[in-house]
Tab-separated table of N, CA and C in Angstrom:
chain	number	residue	atom	x	y	z
J	1	UNK	N	0.832	-1.157	0.000
J	1	UNK	CA	0.000	0.000	0.000
J	1	UNK	C	0.896	1.246	0.000
J	2	UNK	N	0.512	2.169	-0.788
J	2	UNK	CA	1.270	3.403	-0.949
J	2	UNK	C	0.852	4.416	0.103
J	3	UNK	N	1.821	5.185	0.539
J	3	UNK	CA	1.532	6.246	1.496
J	3	UNK	C	1.057	7.462	0.703
J	4	UNK	N	-0.177	7.880	0.925
J	4	UNK	CA	-0.775	8.978	0.160
J	4	UNK	C	-0.563	10.356	0.800
J	5	UNK	N	0.262	10.431	1.789
J	5	UNK	CA	0.498	11.727	2.424
J	5	UNK	C	1.342	12.606	1.500
J	6	UNK	N	0.933	13.842	1.398
J	6	UNK	CA	1.691	14.810	0.603
J	6	UNK	C	2.693	15.505	1.514
J	7	UNK	N	3.850	15.709	1.035
J	7	UNK	CA	4.890	16.385	1.813
J	7	UNK	C	5.096	17.784	1.235
J	8	UNK	N	4.576	18.755	1.965
J	8	UNK	CA	4.754	20.151	1.556
J	8	UNK	C	6.010	20.691	2.212
J	9	UNK	N	6.784	21.403	1.422
J	9	UNK	CA	7.970	22.041	1.970
J	9	UNK	C	7.658	23.520	2.153
J	10	UNK	N	7.848	24.018	3.364
J	10	UNK	CA	7.562	25.412	3.673
J	10	UNK	C	8.412	25.835	4.862
J	11	UNK	N	8.358	27.137	5.149
J	11	UNK	CA	9.081	27.666	6.299
J	11	UNK	C	8.247	27.464	7.548
J	12	UNK	N	8.929	27.271	8.644
J	12	UNK	CA	8.213	27.173	9.916
J	12	UNK	C	7.947	28.584	10.417
J	13	UNK	N	7.103	28.689	11.395
J	13	UNK	CA	6.750	29.985	11.966
J	13	UNK	C	7.981	30.651	12.579
J	14	UNK	N	8.816	29.896	13.216
J	14	UNK	CA	10.026	30.437	13.831
J	14	UNK	C	10.961	31.004	12.756
J	15	UNK	N	11.120	30.314	11.667
J	15	UNK	CA	11.972	30.800	10.580
J	15	UNK	C	11.430	32.100	9.984
J	16	UNK	N	10.123	32.181	9.832
J	16	UNK	CA	9.500	33.403	9.306
J	16	UNK	C	9.712	34.558	10.273
J	17	UNK	N	9.527	34.323	11.570
J	17	UNK	CA	9.711	35.385	12.563
J	17	UNK	C	11.166	35.861	12.603
J	18	UNK	N	12.098	34.942	12.523
J	18	UNK	CA	13.510	35.321	12.531
J	18	UNK	C	13.846	36.146	11.289
J	19	UNK	N	13.371	35.737	10.141
J	19	UNK	CA	13.664	36.491	8.915
J	19	UNK	C	13.007	37.872	8.929
J	20	UNK	N	11.797	37.985	9.454
J	20	UNK	CA	11.130	39.295	9.562
J	20	UNK	C	11.892	40.196	10.526
J	21	UNK	N	12.380	39.642	11.622
J	21	UNK	CA	13.146	40.425	12.590
J	21	UNK	C	14.435	40.952	11.964
J	22	UNK	N	15.145	40.104	11.274
J	22	UNK	CA	16.388	40.525	10.619
J	22	UNK	C	16.103	41.590	9.563
J	23	UNK	N	15.065	41.404	8.779
J	23	UNK	CA	14.683	42.379	7.756
J	23	UNK	C	14.307	43.717	8.395
J	24	UNK	N	13.563	43.672	9.501
J	24	UNK	CA	13.153	44.905	10.188
J	24	UNK	C	14.365	45.663	10.716
J	25	UNK	N	15.307	44.947	11.290
J	25	UNK	CA	16.516	45.597	11.799
J	25	UNK	C	17.280	46.265	10.657
J	26	UNK	N	17.364	45.610	9.537
J	26	UNK	CA	18.054	46.193	8.384
J	26	UNK	C	17.336	47.439	7.876
J	27	UNK	N	16.018	47.397	7.777
J	27	UNK	CA	15.249	48.549	7.288
J	27	UNK	C	15.374	49.723	8.249
J	28	UNK	N	15.275	49.455	9.550
J	28	UNK	CA	15.401	50.526	10.542
J	28	UNK	C	16.798	51.141	10.473
J	29	UNK	N	17.819	50.331	10.297
J	29	UNK	CA	19.186	50.850	10.184
J	29	UNK	C	19.341	51.737	8.956
J	30	UNK	N	18.795	51.327	7.855
J	30	UNK	CA	18.881	52.114	6.620
J	30	UNK	C	18.134	53.437	6.771
J	31	UNK	N	16.966	53.405	7.381
J	31	UNK	CA	16.198	54.638	7.602
J	31	UNK	C	16.962	55.573	8.532
J	32	UNK	N	17.563	55.035	9.591
J	32	UNK	CA	18.324	55.852	10.527
J	32	UNK	C	19.516	56.503	9.825
J	33	UNK	N	20.224	55.753	9.003
J	33	UNK	CA	21.357	56.304	8.254
J	33	UNK	C	20.884	57.418	7.321
J	34	UNK	N	19.749	57.244	6.677
J	34	UNK	CA	19.201	58.270	5.786
J	34	UNK	C	18.865	59.542	6.567
J	35	UNK	N	18.229	59.388	7.722
J	35	UNK	CA	17.842	60.554	8.527
J	35	UNK	C	19.082	61.306	9.003
J	36	UNK	N	20.073	60.588	9.487
J	36	UNK	CA	21.296	61.232	9.970
J	36	UNK	C	22.025	61.939	8.829
J	37	UNK	N	22.125	61.297	7.683
J	37	UNK	CA	22.827	61.931	6.560
J	37	UNK	C	22.075	63.152	6.041
J	38	UNK	N	20.749	63.107	6.055
J	38	UNK	CA	19.955	64.268	5.656
J	38	UNK	C	20.171	65.425	6.620
J	39	UNK	N	20.218	65.130	7.913
J	39	UNK	CA	20.445	66.159	8.920
J	39	UNK	C	21.831	66.784	8.753
J	40	UNK	N	22.830	65.967	8.523
J	40	UNK	CA	24.189	66.476	8.324
J	40	UNK	C	24.259	67.339	7.067
J	41	UNK	N	23.601	66.912	6.011
J	41	UNK	CA	23.585	67.688	4.770
J	41	UNK	C	22.929	69.045	4.986
J	42	UNK	N	21.804	69.060	5.704
J	42	UNK	CA	21.099	70.316	5.961
J	42	UNK	C	21.969	71.260	6.789
J	43	UNK	N	22.618	70.735	7.829
J	43	UNK	CA	23.467	71.582	8.666
J	43	UNK	C	24.662	72.119	7.885
J	44	UNK	N	25.246	71.306	7.031
J	44	UNK	CA	26.386	71.790	6.248
J	44	UNK	C	25.947	72.827	5.216
J	45	UNK	N	24.739	72.690	4.661
J	45	UNK	CA	24.218	73.704	3.734
J	45	UNK	C	23.991	75.028	4.450
J	46	UNK	N	23.438	74.970	5.662
J	46	UNK	CA	23.214	76.190	6.447
J	46	UNK	C	24.557	76.845	6.770
J	47	UNK	N	25.529	76.039	7.168
J	47	UNK	CA	26.857	76.561	7.483
J	47	UNK	C	27.493	77.214	6.262
J	48	UNK	N	27.364	76.585	5.109
J	48	UNK	CA	27.920	77.137	3.868
J	48	UNK	C	27.258	78.468	3.523
J	49	UNK	N	25.925	78.542	3.657
J	49	UNK	CA	25.214	79.792	3.351
J	49	UNK	C	25.624	80.906	4.311
J	50	UNK	N	25.795	80.576	5.593
J	50	UNK	CA	26.227	81.586	6.560
J	50	UNK	C	27.621	82.102	6.215
J	51	UNK	N	28.516	81.203	5.837
J	51	UNK	CA	29.865	81.624	5.466
J	51	UNK	C	29.846	82.501	4.218
J	52	UNK	N	28.985	82.180	3.256
J	52	UNK	CA	28.865	83.014	2.059
J	52	UNK	C	28.330	84.396	2.411
J	53	UNK	N	27.342	84.459	3.320
J	53	UNK	CA	26.799	85.753	3.733
J	53	UNK	C	27.857	86.591	4.437
J	54	UNK	N	28.627	85.967	5.324
J	54	UNK	CA	29.691	86.692	6.022
J	54	UNK	C	30.722	87.205	5.021
J	55	UNK	N	31.072	86.370	4.058
J	55	UNK	CA	32.040	86.778	3.029
J	55	UNK	C	31.506	87.956	2.220
J	56	UNK	N	30.213	87.919	1.857
J	56	UNK	CA	29.619	89.014	1.085
J	56	UNK	C	29.610	90.312	1.877
J	57	UNK	N	29.258	90.243	3.156
J	57	UNK	CA	29.241	91.446	3.994
J	57	UNK	C	30.652	92.005	4.131
J	58	UNK	N	31.601	91.137	4.399
J	58	UNK	CA	32.991	91.577	4.539
J	58	UNK	C	33.497	92.208	3.251
J	59	UNK	N	33.184	91.603	2.126
J	59	UNK	CA	33.606	92.167	0.838
J	59	UNK	C	32.954	93.516	0.576
J	60	UNK	N	31.678	93.661	0.933
J	60	UNK	CA	30.975	94.933	0.744
J	60	UNK	C	31.617	96.036	1.575
J	61	UNK	N	31.895	95.743	2.847
J	61	UNK	CA	32.525	96.741	3.716
J	61	UNK	C	33.927	97.074	3.204
J	62	UNK	N	34.690	96.061	2.839
J	62	UNK	CA	36.058	96.296	2.352
J	62	UNK	C	36.055	97.131	1.079
J	63	UNK	N	35.136	96.846	0.178
J	63	UNK	CA	35.056	97.614	-1.070
J	63	UNK	C	34.665	99.064	-0.801
J	64	UNK	N	33.726	99.276	0.123
J	64	UNK	CA	33.302	100.636	0.462
J	64	UNK	C	34.461	101.412	1.077
J	65	UNK	N	35.199	100.786	1.988
J	65	UNK	CA	36.333	101.458	2.623
J	65	UNK	C	37.428	101.724	1.588
J	66	UNK	N	37.669	100.770	0.699
J	66	UNK	CA	38.692	100.939	-0.330
J	66	UNK	C	38.344	102.094	-1.267
J	67	UNK	N	37.078	102.178	-1.681
J	67	UNK	CA	36.665	103.217	-2.634
J	67	UNK	C	36.548	104.586	-1.984
J	68	UNK	N	35.981	104.643	-0.778
J	68	UNK	CA	35.617	105.924	-0.185
J	68	UNK	C	36.480	106.344	0.997
J	69	UNK	N	37.220	105.435	1.558
J	69	UNK	CA	38.033	105.768	2.722
J	69	UNK	C	37.202	105.808	3.995
J	70	UNK	N	37.896	105.953	5.118
J	70	UNK	CA	37.222	105.983	6.420
J	70	UNK	C	37.118	107.429	6.875
J	71	UNK	N	35.934	107.839	7.252
J	71	UNK	CA	35.720	109.192	7.760
J	71	UNK	C	36.070	109.240	9.242
J	72	UNK	N	35.507	108.320	10.030
J	72	UNK	CA	35.830	108.222	11.445
J	72	UNK	C	35.343	106.895	12.011
J	73	UNK	N	35.898	106.558	13.170
J	73	UNK	CA	35.538	105.328	13.874
J	73	UNK	C	35.204	105.700	15.303
J	74	UNK	N	34.056	105.241	15.779
J	74	UNK	CA	33.657	105.496	17.164
J	74	UNK	C	33.936	104.234	17.977
J	75	UNK	N	34.687	104.361	19.068
J	75	UNK	CA	35.005	103.177	19.865
J	75	UNK	C	33.803	102.691	20.671
J	76	UNK	N	33.935	101.522	21.235
J	76	UNK	CA	32.883	100.952	22.075
J	76	UNK	C	32.618	101.881	23.247
J	77	UNK	N	31.356	102.095	23.560
J	77	UNK	CA	30.976	102.953	24.670
J	77	UNK	C	30.715	104.386	24.263
J	78	UNK	N	31.096	104.781	23.073
J	78	UNK	CA	30.839	106.127	22.575
J	78	UNK	C	29.335	106.286	22.382
J	79	UNK	N	28.743	107.392	22.881
J	79	UNK	CA	27.291	107.574	22.726
J	79	UNK	C	26.837	107.586	21.274
J	80	UNK	N	27.727	107.966	20.355
J	80	UNK	CA	27.324	107.981	18.953
J	80	UNK	C	27.154	106.573	18.404
J	81	UNK	N	27.615	105.571	19.154
J	81	UNK	CA	27.473	104.186	18.707
J	81	UNK	C	26.113	103.597	19.061
J	82	UNK	N	25.332	104.309	19.827
J	82	UNK	CA	24.022	103.773	20.187
J	82	UNK	C	23.107	103.928	18.990
J	83	UNK	N	22.603	102.847	18.526
J	83	UNK	CA	21.790	102.839	17.315
J	83	UNK	C	20.423	102.298	17.675
J	84	UNK	N	19.391	103.098	17.535
J	84	UNK	CA	18.063	102.747	18.046
J	84	UNK	C	17.379	101.625	17.282
J	85	UNK	N	17.854	101.290	16.081
J	85	UNK	CA	17.193	100.234	15.325
J	85	UNK	C	17.565	98.834	15.797
J	86	UNK	N	18.596	98.726	16.649
J	86	UNK	CA	18.948	97.418	17.182
J	86	UNK	C	17.953	97.032	18.265
J	87	UNK	N	17.526	95.791	18.300
J	87	UNK	CA	16.651	95.353	19.391
J	87	UNK	C	17.377	95.477	20.728
J	88	UNK	N	16.613	95.464	21.811
J	88	UNK	CA	17.201	95.665	23.136
J	88	UNK	C	18.206	94.584	23.512
J	89	UNK	N	18.031	93.383	22.991
J	89	UNK	CA	18.943	92.307	23.375
J	89	UNK	C	20.248	92.341	22.576
J	90	UNK	N	20.459	93.393	21.777
J	90	UNK	CA	21.710	93.536	21.041
J	90	UNK	C	22.534	94.656	21.651
J	91	UNK	N	23.809	94.427	21.762
J	91	UNK	CA	24.740	95.447	22.231
J	91	UNK	C	25.557	95.901	21.029
J	92	UNK	N	25.695	97.211	20.882
J	92	UNK	CA	26.484	97.714	19.765
J	92	UNK	C	27.892	97.999	20.238
J	93	UNK	N	28.793	97.927	19.313
J	93	UNK	CA	30.187	98.184	19.629
J	93	UNK	C	30.733	99.234	18.694
J	94	UNK	N	31.825	98.943	18.055
J	94	UNK	CA	32.513	99.892	17.197
J	94	UNK	C	31.650	100.289	16.004
J	95	UNK	N	31.682	101.577	15.711
J	95	UNK	CA	30.948	102.124	14.570
J	95	UNK	C	31.979	102.657	13.585
J	96	UNK	N	31.865	102.240	12.331
J	96	UNK	CA	32.777	102.662	11.277
J	96	UNK	C	31.981	103.478	10.270
J	97	UNK	N	32.411	104.708	10.026
J	97	UNK	CA	31.740	105.562	9.048
J	97	UNK	C	32.695	105.813	7.879
J	98	UNK	N	32.178	105.630	6.677
J	98	UNK	CA	32.989	105.898	5.493
J	98	UNK	C	32.651	107.286	4.966
J	99	UNK	N	33.458	107.763	4.052
J	99	UNK	CA	33.236	109.098	3.493
J	99	UNK	C	31.993	109.152	2.620
J	100	UNK	N	31.485	107.992	2.225
J	100	UNK	CA	30.244	107.969	1.442
J	100	UNK	C	29.022	107.944	2.356
J	101	UNK	N	29.239	108.242	3.640
J	101	UNK	CA	28.195	108.325	4.663
J	101	UNK	C	27.544	106.982	4.981
J	102	UNK	N	28.198	105.898	4.648
J	102	UNK	CA	27.721	104.588	5.089
J	102	UNK	C	28.244	104.332	6.489
J	103	UNK	N	27.406	103.731	7.324
J	103	UNK	CA	27.802	103.412	8.689
J	103	UNK	C	27.709	101.909	8.888
J	104	UNK	N	28.737	101.335	9.502
J	104	UNK	CA	28.754	99.909	9.800
J	104	UNK	C	28.926	99.748	11.297
J	105	UNK	N	28.125	98.876	11.879
J	105	UNK	CA	28.154	98.649	13.315
J	105	UNK	C	28.574	97.221	13.616
J	106	UNK	N	29.440	97.089	14.587
J	106	UNK	CA	29.757	95.778	15.112
J	106	UNK	C	28.791	95.550	16.268
J	107	UNK	N	27.934	94.562	16.145
J	107	UNK	CA	26.933	94.306	17.179
J	107	UNK	C	26.908	92.823	17.488
J	108	UNK	N	26.498	92.513	18.696
J	108	UNK	CA	26.349	91.113	19.070
J	108	UNK	C	25.129	90.972	19.957
J	109	UNK	N	24.566	89.778	19.953
J	109	UNK	CA	23.370	89.522	20.747
J	109	UNK	C	23.777	89.235	22.180
J	110	UNK	N	23.121	89.902	23.120
J	110	UNK	CA	23.388	89.697	24.535
J	110	UNK	C	22.552	88.517	25.018
J	111	UNK	N	23.180	87.378	25.203
J	111	UNK	CA	22.449	86.174	25.620
J	111	UNK	C	22.491	85.961	27.121
J	112	UNK	N	23.257	86.778	27.845
J	112	UNK	CA	23.356	86.583	29.292
J	112	UNK	C	22.169	87.174	30.029
J	113	UNK	N	21.597	88.243	29.520
J	113	UNK	CA	20.427	88.868	30.157
J	113	UNK	C	19.220	88.729	29.245
J	114	UNK	N	18.379	87.732	29.483
J	114	UNK	CA	17.234	87.527	28.570
J	114	UNK	C	16.205	88.621	28.641
């Protein structure tokens, strides 16, 4: 008499769970790497733009001084350095005036007194 049982070959539940776990760990790792690299790219782009802005401002001031010369410089603490358009949390410092009547202020944000 022949044995009529069919032998199906398939994965067991444990094998499926192990493979899903390994796959999930790989997907989570790839997503984490993508998020971190995107964050680093964004921060480096912001840093690059800030450096370009600083370079442009410096070049503008240097060109103005080169073309027109310096009329006068007010040191820190000079009442003429107080500029009302700065918000209260900004402290002004040296004021540079060129002969073309442009004024440049060195200012920084006061973070110690909120």
